Structure formats: C-alpha cells, structure tokens
C-alpha atoms as a PDB file:
ATOM      1  CA  MET A   1      76.619  37.211 -46.354  1.00  0.00           C
ATOM      2  CA  SER A   2      80.011  36.645 -44.208  1.00  0.00           C
ATOM      3  CA  THR A   3      81.645  39.595 -42.198  1.00  0.00           C
ATOM      4  CA  ASN A   4      85.134  40.481 -42.501  1.00  0.00           C
ATOM      5  CA  SER A   5      87.933  40.950 -40.090  1.00  0.00           C
ATOM      6  CA  ALA A   6      88.117  44.857 -41.395  1.00  0.00           C
ATOM      7  CA  ASN A   7      87.354  47.681 -39.597  1.00  0.00           C
ATOM      8  CA  LEU A   8      84.784  50.424 -41.043  1.00  0.00           C
ATOM      9  CA  GLU A   9      83.039  51.887 -38.151  1.00  0.00           C
ATOM     10  CA  GLY A  10      82.645  55.649 -39.574  1.00  0.00           C
ATOM     11  CA  GLN A  11      83.364  55.350 -42.932  1.00  0.00           C
ATOM     12  CA  VAL A  12      82.266  55.851 -46.929  1.00  0.00           C
ATOM     13  CA  ALA A  13      81.519  54.117 -49.520  1.00  0.00           C
ATOM     14  CA  VAL A  14      80.634  54.523 -52.703  1.00  0.00           C
ATOM     15  CA  ILE A  15      79.970  51.647 -54.635  1.00  0.00           C
ATOM     16  CA  THR A  16      78.972  52.155 -58.706  1.00  0.00           C
ATOM     17  CA  GLY A  17      76.376  49.214 -59.717  1.00  0.00           C
ATOM     18  CA  SER A  18      75.964  47.729 -56.786  1.00  0.00           C
ATOM     19  CA  THR A  19      72.109  47.154 -57.246  1.00  0.00           C
ATOM     20  CA  SER A  20      72.727  43.953 -58.406  1.00  0.00           C
ATOM     21  CA  GLY A  21      75.381  41.503 -58.301  1.00  0.00           C
ATOM     22  CA  ILE A  22      79.430  41.357 -57.352  1.00  0.00           C
ATOM     23  CA  GLY A  23      78.300  45.419 -56.276  1.00  0.00           C
ATOM     24  CA  ALA A  24      75.655  44.313 -53.842  1.00  0.00           C
ATOM     25  CA  ALA A  25      77.821  41.450 -52.356  1.00  0.00           C
ATOM     26  CA  MET A  26      79.662  44.155 -51.911  1.00  0.00           C
ATOM     27  CA  ALA A  27      78.311  47.449 -51.181  1.00  0.00           C
ATOM     28  CA  GLU A  28      76.753  44.996 -48.215  1.00  0.00           C
ATOM     29  CA  SER A  29      80.274  43.343 -46.966  1.00  0.00           C
ATOM     30  CA  LEU A  30      81.506  47.292 -46.816  1.00  0.00           C
ATOM     31  CA  ALA A  31      78.136  47.390 -44.716  1.00  0.00           C
ATOM     32  CA  ALA A  32      79.500  44.496 -42.474  1.00  0.00           C
ATOM     33  CA  ALA A  33      82.586  45.980 -41.777  1.00  0.00           C
ATOM     34  CA  GLY A  34      80.895  49.562 -40.430  1.00  0.00           C
ATOM     35  CA  ALA A  35      80.420  51.762 -43.285  1.00  0.00           C
ATOM     36  CA  HIS A  36      78.045  54.264 -44.078  1.00  0.00           C
ATOM     37  CA  ILE A  37      76.764  52.485 -47.851  1.00  0.00           C
ATOM     38  CA  VAL A  38      76.101  54.418 -50.974  1.00  0.00           C
ATOM     39  CA  LEU A  39      74.553  52.108 -53.311  1.00  0.00           C
ATOM     40  CA  ASN A  40      74.222  52.885 -57.515  1.00  0.00           C
ATOM     41  CA  GLY A  41      72.682  51.041 -60.243  1.00  0.00           C
ATOM     42  CA  LEU A  42      69.586  50.562 -61.985  1.00  0.00           C
ATOM     43  CA  GLY A  43      66.723  47.793 -61.691  1.00  0.00           C
ATOM     44  CA  ASP A  44      62.931  47.997 -59.928  1.00  0.00           C
ATOM     45  CA  SER A  45      62.929  50.729 -58.105  1.00  0.00           C
ATOM     46  CA  SER A  46      61.294  48.393 -54.926  1.00  0.00           C
ATOM     47  CA  GLU A  47      64.388  46.064 -55.071  1.00  0.00           C
ATOM     48  CA  ILE A  48      66.554  48.853 -54.699  1.00  0.00           C
ATOM     49  CA  GLU A  49      64.487  49.842 -51.694  1.00  0.00           C
ATOM     50  CA  ALA A  50      64.359  46.496 -50.038  1.00  0.00           C
ATOM     51  CA  LEU A  51      67.941  46.494 -50.498  1.00  0.00           C
ATOM     52  CA  ARG A  52      68.754  49.553 -49.171  1.00  0.00           C
ATOM     53  CA  THR A  53      66.345  48.925 -45.655  1.00  0.00           C
ATOM     54  CA  ARG A  54      68.379  45.338 -45.679  1.00  0.00           C
ATOM     55  CA  ILE A  55      72.008  46.292 -45.374  1.00  0.00           C
ATOM     56  CA  SER A  56      71.275  49.557 -42.633  1.00  0.00           C
ATOM     57  CA  GLU A  57      69.158  47.509 -40.911  1.00  0.00           C
ATOM     58  CA  ARG A  58      71.155  44.120 -41.144  1.00  0.00           C
ATOM     59  CA  HIS A  59      74.189  46.386 -39.776  1.00  0.00           C
ATOM     60  CA  GLY A  60      73.425  49.037 -38.310  1.00  0.00           C
ATOM     61  CA  VAL A  61      74.624  51.987 -41.077  1.00  0.00           C
ATOM     62  CA  GLU A  62      73.277  53.862 -42.888  1.00  0.00           C
ATOM     63  CA  ALA A  63      72.193  53.330 -46.403  1.00  0.00           C
ATOM     64  CA  ARG A  64      71.622  55.971 -49.025  1.00  0.00           C
ATOM     65  CA  TYR A  65      70.787  55.226 -52.809  1.00  0.00           C
ATOM     66  CA  HIS A  66      71.775  57.068 -56.100  1.00  0.00           C
ATOM     67  CA  ALA A  67      70.221  56.951 -59.359  1.00  0.00           C
ATOM     68  CA  ALA A  68      73.119  58.289 -61.384  1.00  0.00           C
ATOM     69  CA  ASN A  69      73.302  56.665 -65.373  1.00  0.00           C
ATOM     70  CA  MET A  70      76.833  56.491 -65.095  1.00  0.00           C
ATOM     71  CA  LEU A  71      77.238  57.460 -68.843  1.00  0.00           C
ATOM     72  CA  ASN A  72      76.000  60.560 -67.639  1.00  0.00           C
ATOM     73  CA  ALA A  73      79.523  62.498 -66.572  1.00  0.00           C
ATOM     74  CA  ALA A  74      77.395  65.138 -65.162  1.00  0.00           C
ATOM     75  CA  GLU A  75      75.716  61.985 -62.900  1.00  0.00           C
ATOM     76  CA  SER A  76      78.524  59.962 -62.202  1.00  0.00           C
ATOM     77  CA  VAL A  77      80.304  63.043 -60.584  1.00  0.00           C
ATOM     78  CA  ASP A  78      77.083  64.405 -59.019  1.00  0.00           C
ATOM     79  CA  LEU A  79      77.098  60.445 -57.384  1.00  0.00           C
ATOM     80  CA  VAL A  80      80.580  61.235 -55.796  1.00  0.00           C
ATOM     81  CA  GLU A  81      79.031  64.795 -54.452  1.00  0.00           C
ATOM     82  CA  PHE A  82      75.680  63.149 -53.708  1.00  0.00           C
ATOM     83  CA  ALA A  83      78.051  61.341 -50.610  1.00  0.00           C
ATOM     84  CA  ILE A  84      80.139  64.206 -49.222  1.00  0.00           C
ATOM     85  CA  ARG A  85      76.687  66.620 -49.410  1.00  0.00           C
ATOM     86  CA  GLU A  86      74.831  63.122 -47.241  1.00  0.00           C
ATOM     87  CA  PHE A  87      77.292  61.954 -44.779  1.00  0.00           C
ATOM     88  CA  GLY A  88      81.134  65.065 -45.605  1.00  0.00           C
ATOM     89  CA  ARG A  89      83.352  62.272 -46.333  1.00  0.00           C
ATOM     90  CA  ILE A  90      83.765  60.052 -48.748  1.00  0.00           C
ATOM     91  CA  ASP A  91      86.480  56.954 -48.040  1.00  0.00           C
ATOM     92  CA  ILE A  92      86.121  54.095 -50.261  1.00  0.00           C
ATOM     93  CA  LEU A  93      85.595  54.172 -53.972  1.00  0.00           C
ATOM     94  CA  VAL A  94      84.619  50.986 -55.664  1.00  0.00           C
ATOM     95  CA  ASN A  95      84.140  51.372 -59.498  1.00  0.00           C
ATOM     96  CA  ASN A  96      82.349  48.538 -60.041  1.00  0.00           C
ATOM     97  CA  ALA A  97      79.374  49.477 -62.464  1.00  0.00           C
ATOM     98  CA  GLY A  98      79.769  47.395 -65.660  1.00  0.00           C
ATOM     99  CA  ILE A  99      77.866  46.688 -69.175  1.00  0.00           C
ATOM    100  CA  GLN A 100      79.322  44.169 -72.113  1.00  0.00           C
ATOM    101  CA  HIS A 101      77.786  42.856 -75.859  1.00  0.00           C
ATOM    102  CA  VAL A 102      79.563  40.104 -77.430  1.00  0.00           C
ATOM    103  CA  SER A 103      80.215  40.277 -81.021  1.00  0.00           C
ATOM    104  CA  LYS A 104      82.295  39.643 -84.457  1.00  0.00           C
ATOM    105  CA  ILE A 105      84.080  42.897 -84.187  1.00  0.00           C
ATOM    106  CA  GLU A 106      82.806  43.310 -88.413  1.00  0.00           C
ATOM    107  CA  ASP A 107      79.178  43.510 -86.829  1.00  0.00           C
ATOM    108  CA  PHE A 108      80.039  45.238 -83.461  1.00  0.00           C
ATOM    109  CA  PRO A 109      77.586  47.761 -83.017  1.00  0.00           C
ATOM    110  CA  PRO A 110      79.382  51.212 -82.978  1.00  0.00           C
ATOM    111  CA  GLU A 111      75.882  52.482 -80.310  1.00  0.00           C
ATOM    112  CA  LYS A 112      77.455  49.295 -78.575  1.00  0.00           C
ATOM    113  CA  TRP A 113      81.352  50.207 -78.256  1.00  0.00           C
ATOM    114  CA  ASP A 114      80.222  54.035 -76.811  1.00  0.00           C
ATOM    115  CA  ALA A 115      78.223  52.679 -74.182  1.00  0.00           C
ATOM    116  CA  ILE A 116      80.427  50.430 -72.564  1.00  0.00           C
ATOM    117  CA  LEU A 117      83.377  52.187 -73.274  1.00  0.00           C
ATOM    118  CA  ALA A 118      81.291  54.756 -71.548  1.00  0.00           C
ATOM    119  CA  ILE A 119      80.513  53.151 -68.717  1.00  0.00           C
ATOM    120  CA  ASN A 120      83.564  50.695 -67.830  1.00  0.00           C
ATOM    121  CA  LEU A 121      86.300  53.361 -67.877  1.00  0.00           C
ATOM    122  CA  THR A 122      85.007  57.079 -68.513  1.00  0.00           C
ATOM    123  CA  SER A 123      82.868  56.507 -65.535  1.00  0.00           C
ATOM    124  CA  VAL A 124      85.441  55.324 -63.432  1.00  0.00           C
ATOM    125  CA  PHE A 125      87.968  58.641 -64.388  1.00  0.00           C
ATOM    126  CA  HIS A 126      84.790  60.759 -63.249  1.00  0.00           C
ATOM    127  CA  THR A 127      84.171  59.666 -60.166  1.00  0.00           C
ATOM    128  CA  ILE A 128      87.944  59.005 -59.558  1.00  0.00           C
ATOM    129  CA  ARG A 129      88.599  62.652 -60.482  1.00  0.00           C
ATOM    130  CA  ALA A 130      85.862  63.761 -57.855  1.00  0.00           C
ATOM    131  CA  ALA A 131      86.823  61.992 -55.092  1.00  0.00           C
ATOM    132  CA  VAL A 132      90.417  62.322 -55.275  1.00  0.00           C
ATOM    133  CA  PRO A 133      90.701  65.984 -53.988  1.00  0.00           C
ATOM    134  CA  HIS A 134      87.934  64.861 -51.278  1.00  0.00           C
ATOM    135  CA  MET A 135      90.724  62.014 -50.185  1.00  0.00           C
ATOM    136  CA  ARG A 136      93.186  64.529 -50.360  1.00  0.00           C
ATOM    137  CA  LYS A 137      91.670  66.627 -47.349  1.00  0.00           C
ATOM    138  CA  GLN A 138      90.664  63.515 -45.236  1.00  0.00           C
ATOM    139  CA  GLY A 139      94.480  62.578 -45.523  1.00  0.00           C
ATOM    140  CA  ARG A 140      93.386  58.585 -46.760  1.00  0.00           C
ATOM    141  CA  GLY A 141      91.478  56.994 -49.225  1.00  0.00           C
ATOM    142  CA  ARG A 142      90.504  53.720 -50.632  1.00  0.00           C
ATOM    143  CA  ILE A 143      89.889  53.053 -54.036  1.00  0.00           C
ATOM    144  CA  VAL A 144      89.249  49.094 -56.184  1.00  0.00           C
ATOM    145  CA  ASN A 145      88.026  49.578 -59.313  1.00  0.00           C
ATOM    146  CA  ILE A 146      86.568  46.429 -60.451  1.00  0.00           C
ATOM    147  CA  SER A 147      88.228  45.389 -63.570  1.00  0.00           C
ATOM    148  CA  SER A 148      88.179  41.793 -64.742  1.00  0.00           C
ATOM    149  CA  ALA A 149      90.488  38.814 -65.769  1.00  0.00           C
ATOM    150  CA  HIS A 150      90.261  40.395 -69.297  1.00  0.00           C
ATOM    151  CA  GLY A 151      92.575  44.170 -67.991  1.00  0.00           C
ATOM    152  CA  LEU A 152      94.696  41.624 -69.101  1.00  0.00           C
ATOM    153  CA  VAL A 153      94.021  38.989 -71.404  1.00  0.00           C
ATOM    154  CA  ALA A 154      92.031  38.854 -74.095  1.00  0.00           C
ATOM    155  CA  SER A 155      89.111  36.717 -75.662  1.00  0.00           C
ATOM    156  CA  PRO A 156      86.880  36.969 -78.746  1.00  0.00           C
ATOM    157  CA  TYR A 157      84.443  38.817 -79.568  1.00  0.00           C
ATOM    158  CA  LYS A 158      84.827  40.912 -76.822  1.00  0.00           C
ATOM    159  CA  ALA A 159      86.341  44.238 -78.426  1.00  0.00           C
ATOM    160  CA  ALA A 160      84.786  46.890 -76.528  1.00  0.00           C
ATOM    161  CA  TYR A 161      85.152  45.375 -73.211  1.00  0.00           C
ATOM    162  CA  VAL A 162      88.640  44.188 -73.384  1.00  0.00           C
ATOM    163  CA  ALA A 163      89.884  47.494 -74.387  1.00  0.00           C
ATOM    164  CA  ALA A 164      87.688  49.572 -71.674  1.00  0.00           C
ATOM    165  CA  LYS A 165      89.435  46.956 -68.630  1.00  0.00           C
ATOM    166  CA  HIS A 166      92.466  46.964 -69.919  1.00  0.00           C
ATOM    167  CA  GLY A 167      91.967  50.659 -70.034  1.00  0.00           C
ATOM    168  CA  VAL A 168      90.877  50.776 -66.301  1.00  0.00           C
ATOM    169  CA  MET A 169      94.285  48.888 -65.437  1.00  0.00           C
ATOM    170  CA  GLY A 170      96.108  51.489 -67.160  1.00  0.00           C
ATOM    171  CA  LEU A 171      93.958  54.115 -65.217  1.00  0.00           C
ATOM    172  CA  THR A 172      94.450  52.303 -61.907  1.00  0.00           C
ATOM    173  CA  LYS A 173      98.125  52.477 -61.810  1.00  0.00           C
ATOM    174  CA  THR A 174      98.558  56.218 -63.258  1.00  0.00           C
ATOM    175  CA  VAL A 175      96.346  57.295 -60.155  1.00  0.00           C
ATOM    176  CA  ALA A 176      97.425  54.911 -57.586  1.00  0.00           C
ATOM    177  CA  LEU A 177     101.098  56.459 -58.825  1.00  0.00           C
ATOM    178  CA  GLU A 178      99.240  60.437 -58.258  1.00  0.00           C
ATOM    179  CA  VAL A 179      97.640  60.115 -55.530  1.00  0.00           C
ATOM    180  CA  ALA A 180     100.268  57.804 -53.343  1.00  0.00           C
ATOM    181  CA  ASP A 181     102.118  60.375 -50.961  1.00  0.00           C
ATOM    182  CA  ALA A 182      98.409  61.406 -50.376  1.00  0.00           C
ATOM    183  CA  GLY A 183      97.385  57.720 -48.487  1.00  0.00           C
ATOM    184  CA  ILE A 184      95.735  57.150 -50.502  1.00  0.00           C
ATOM    185  CA  THR A 185      95.433  53.952 -52.833  1.00  0.00           C
ATOM    186  CA  VAL A 186      94.904  52.386 -55.906  1.00  0.00           C
ATOM    187  CA  ASN A 187      93.953  48.746 -57.326  1.00  0.00           C
ATOM    188  CA  ALA A 188      92.296  46.827 -59.629  1.00  0.00           C
ATOM    189  CA  ILE A 189      90.731  43.718 -58.935  1.00  0.00           C
ATOM    190  CA  CYS A 190      89.975  41.153 -61.559  1.00  0.00           C
ATOM    191  CA  PRO A 191      87.138  38.613 -61.626  1.00  0.00           C
ATOM    192  CA  GLY A 192      87.377  35.652 -63.053  1.00  0.00           C
ATOM    193  CA  TYR A 193      84.025  34.383 -65.013  1.00  0.00           C
ATOM    194  CA  VAL A 194      81.857  35.397 -61.988  1.00  0.00           C
ATOM    195  CA  ARG A 195      77.371  33.631 -62.377  1.00  0.00           C
ATOM    196  CA  THR A 196      76.112  36.903 -63.124  1.00  0.00           C
ATOM    197  CA  PRO A 197      73.192  38.594 -63.903  1.00  0.00           C
ATOM    198  CA  LEU A 198      76.306  39.683 -66.430  1.00  0.00           C
ATOM    199  CA  VAL A 199      77.178  36.615 -67.031  1.00  0.00           C
ATOM    200  CA  ASP A 200      74.066  34.963 -67.412  1.00  0.00           C
ATOM    201  CA  GLY A 201      73.714  37.202 -70.936  1.00  0.00           C
ATOM    202  CA  GLN A 202      77.554  36.524 -71.640  1.00  0.00           C
ATOM    203  CA  ILE A 203      76.345  33.297 -72.151  1.00  0.00           C
ATOM    204  CA  ALA A 204      73.113  33.412 -74.079  1.00  0.00           C
ATOM    205  CA  ASP A 205      75.628  36.149 -76.827  1.00  0.00           C
ATOM    206  CA  THR A 206      78.159  34.081 -76.182  1.00  0.00           C
ATOM    207  CA  ALA A 207      76.276  31.273 -77.637  1.00  0.00           C
ATOM    208  CA  LYS A 208      74.591  32.818 -80.812  1.00  0.00           C
ATOM    209  CA  ALA A 209      77.589  34.515 -81.802  1.00  0.00           C
ATOM    210  CA  ARG A 210      79.472  31.015 -81.832  1.00  0.00           C
ATOM    211  CA  GLY A 211      76.659  28.524 -83.176  1.00  0.00           C
ATOM    212  CA  MET A 212      77.314  27.225 -79.522  1.00  0.00           C
ATOM    213  CA  SER A 213      74.413  25.507 -77.227  1.00  0.00           C
ATOM    214  CA  GLU A 214      74.593  27.235 -73.760  1.00  0.00           C
ATOM    215  CA  GLU A 215      75.635  24.307 -71.993  1.00  0.00           C
ATOM    216  CA  ASP A 216      78.715  24.125 -74.156  1.00  0.00           C
ATOM    217  CA  VAL A 217      79.240  27.911 -73.867  1.00  0.00           C
ATOM    218  CA  VAL A 218      79.828  27.526 -69.386  1.00  0.00           C
ATOM    219  CA  ARG A 219      81.909  24.449 -70.133  1.00  0.00           C
ATOM    220  CA  GLU A 220      84.121  24.880 -73.843  1.00  0.00           C
ATOM    221  CA  VAL A 221      84.034  28.900 -73.307  1.00  0.00           C
ATOM    222  CA  MET A 222      84.114  30.403 -70.028  1.00  0.00           C
ATOM    223  CA  LEU A 223      84.985  28.151 -67.411  1.00  0.00           C
ATOM    224  CA  LYS A 224      87.639  26.272 -70.207  1.00  0.00           C
ATOM    225  CA  ALA A 225      90.174  29.416 -68.843  1.00  0.00           C
ATOM    226  CA  GLN A 226      89.585  28.142 -65.535  1.00  0.00           C
ATOM    227  CA  PRO A 227      91.879  25.589 -64.551  1.00  0.00           C
ATOM    228  CA  THR A 228      89.901  25.213 -61.350  1.00  0.00           C
ATOM    229  CA  LYS A 229      86.898  24.853 -63.512  1.00  0.00           C
ATOM    230  CA  ARG A 230      84.854  26.998 -60.871  1.00  0.00           C
ATOM    231  CA  PHE A 231      82.562  30.067 -61.310  1.00  0.00           C
ATOM    232  CA  VAL A 232      84.355  32.575 -58.879  1.00  0.00           C
ATOM    233  CA  GLU A 233      82.055  33.184 -55.644  1.00  0.00           C
ATOM    234  CA  TYR A 234      81.205  36.685 -53.824  1.00  0.00           C
ATOM    235  CA  ASP A 235      83.106  35.893 -51.345  1.00  0.00           C
ATOM    236  CA  GLN A 236      85.916  35.666 -52.159  1.00  0.00           C
ATOM    237  CA  LEU A 237      86.306  38.838 -53.990  1.00  0.00           C
ATOM    238  CA  THR A 238      84.636  40.831 -51.147  1.00  0.00           C
ATOM    239  CA  GLY A 239      87.265  39.288 -49.032  1.00  0.00           C
ATOM    240  CA  LEU A 240      90.607  40.518 -51.118  1.00  0.00           C
ATOM    241  CA  LEU A 241      88.122  44.275 -51.328  1.00  0.00           C
ATOM    242  CA  ALA A 242      87.950  44.233 -47.324  1.00  0.00           C
ATOM    243  CA  PHE A 243      92.026  43.832 -46.906  1.00  0.00           C
ATOM    244  CA  LEU A 244      92.344  46.726 -49.922  1.00  0.00           C
ATOM    245  CA  VAL A 245      90.253  49.547 -48.280  1.00  0.00           C
ATOM    246  CA  SER A 246      91.624  48.144 -44.484  1.00  0.00           C
ATOM    247  CA  ASP A 247      94.716  49.630 -43.222  1.00  0.00           C
ATOM    248  CA  ALA A 248      96.785  46.288 -43.658  1.00  0.00           C
ATOM    249  CA  GLY A 249      96.363  47.108 -48.008  1.00  0.00           C
ATOM    250  CA  ALA A 250      97.980  50.218 -47.167  1.00  0.00           C
ATOM    251  CA  SER A 251     101.308  49.717 -49.221  1.00  0.00           C
ATOM    252  CA  CYS A 252      98.921  47.615 -52.105  1.00  0.00           C
ATOM    253  CA  ASN A 253      98.727  50.688 -54.400  1.00  0.00           C
ATOM    254  CA  GLY A 254      98.781  50.246 -58.332  1.00  0.00           C
ATOM    255  CA  ALA A 255      98.251  46.664 -58.328  1.00  0.00           C
ATOM    256  CA  ALA A 256      96.433  44.320 -60.069  1.00  0.00           C
ATOM    257  CA  TYR A 257      95.056  41.377 -58.435  1.00  0.00           C
ATOM    258  CA  PRO A 258      93.517  38.376 -60.199  1.00  0.00           C
ATOM    259  CA  VAL A 259      90.336  35.930 -58.629  1.00  0.00           C
ATOM    260  CA  ASP A 260      90.570  33.557 -60.940  1.00  0.00           C
ATOM    261  CA  GLY A 261      91.427  30.077 -60.530  1.00  0.00           C
ATOM    262  CA  GLY A 262      94.175  30.924 -62.626  1.00  0.00           C
ATOM    263  CA  TRP A 263      93.327  32.071 -65.742  1.00  0.00           C
ATOM    264  CA  THR A 264      95.806  34.291 -66.029  1.00  0.00           C
ATOM    265  CA  ALA A 265      98.717  32.363 -65.026  1.00  0.00           C
ATOM    266  CA  GLN A 266      98.413  30.488 -67.822  1.00  0.00           C
END
C-alpha cells in the first residue's frame, strides 16, 4: 500500500466495512498518513485481529476494532461513540459498508431490499448523525461516503443498490449544506467496478441473472461500462480519499467524485 501526502497525525478515523476490500485499503492508507483507526466489519476474528495488529505496527498508530452490525441503528451509533470513548475525538468518518444483490425486480426478495437499504443508506444516516455533534465541537471534520457510479447512473437488476446509492448522494449534499460553516465537509467517492469480494459475488449473481458466463459478465457487462476497460485500483481511491480529508480538500463540499474510468461521462 502506498503512502500519501496528507498529514493526519493525531487524527482519528472511523471506517465502516473496513475488514476487507476497499475499506481495509482506506484504513491502511489513513494510518499511513498518521491517523488512528477504528476498524469495523465482519469476518474471521483472527484475520481481523491480524489486520488490526498489522496496521498498528506498520504505521505506528493506534488501531481499534468495533464489531457493529450496520443493520442495527444502535450499533451504528455506538461505533462512533466507541471512537469517542477510546480516543476522545472523531476527525474522519468514512461510510464504506455495503452489500449487494442482483435480481430482476419481480424476483427481488423484499428482505434483500430491506437489508441493502439498511446497510448502504440508513447506516450512513446514523453514523453521520452521531458524528456531527462531535465534529462541530472540534471545529473540523471530514465525512466521506463511498457511494458508487450507481449513485449517479443506473444498471438493470440492481434496484436496491442503485436506490440506496442515489440516496447516499442526496444525503451527502444535504448534510454538506448543513455543516459547511462548521469546518466540516461531506463528500462522496463514486467508484466504478473494483475487483473486491463484493464484486466477485456480483459476477456470479449477474451471470445467473443474465444467463451468461462469468467471463462474459466481466467483459460485456462490467468493464463494458468503463471506457478504460480496467478495474479501478485501490490506490486510485485511497489517493482521492487522502486529498478530501486533508486541509487541501477544505473547499470540496457536497460533491460527487467519480473514479470510474469514464463510465459516467458517457
């Protein structure tokens, strides 16, 4: 993982869904810049502890883990309060946790809709609502919501995900206006396809939904949308994150930043 030029020494960052994939890369990137880290997410406990230990030892910061299930409002709030209990502050909140399900609308399981909306959108509301009062007291804060190209455009068979990510965009803009005079910024990063465990699951689900091979899904569905014909790399997201949470990003507020190889430019 490459380092970045942001100086976050002494700051505290909470990253939801950070035990693997994009979230883990972002946690390590912020730690490399000097921030103390609160990890969150699901997974094998020994693997999570190994990640926590590696981040702490490699970058000389404190790293903690909170097992909040983002389906649960009280646990989502307690994740933020945990940072306050452990470190006395929260400077950076990255809302990254997300799940996906691919299905035709007439076959879409209602329980999947409820879960996707809860984790991908409602948990973002709860963590922001809990964090903003602390950031106001500090006179500074950075909130970055990991949305998606699907927060800007739609694709078939992803009703809940697209609806949730569009909701994240509206929430981002609204809160950005409310906190702009308090030294707090709220922005959204909108990745295209990144080869994560979540995307691997989408490949299989999409192949089933469309009656295609997994290889054809990658070539004809996913990367067809991205003019570069390449998956987005973790470092391309963490570099943008570093800018947005730094002092250099202080005037970036309420904006969507596509990192999608030109997908949403079409």
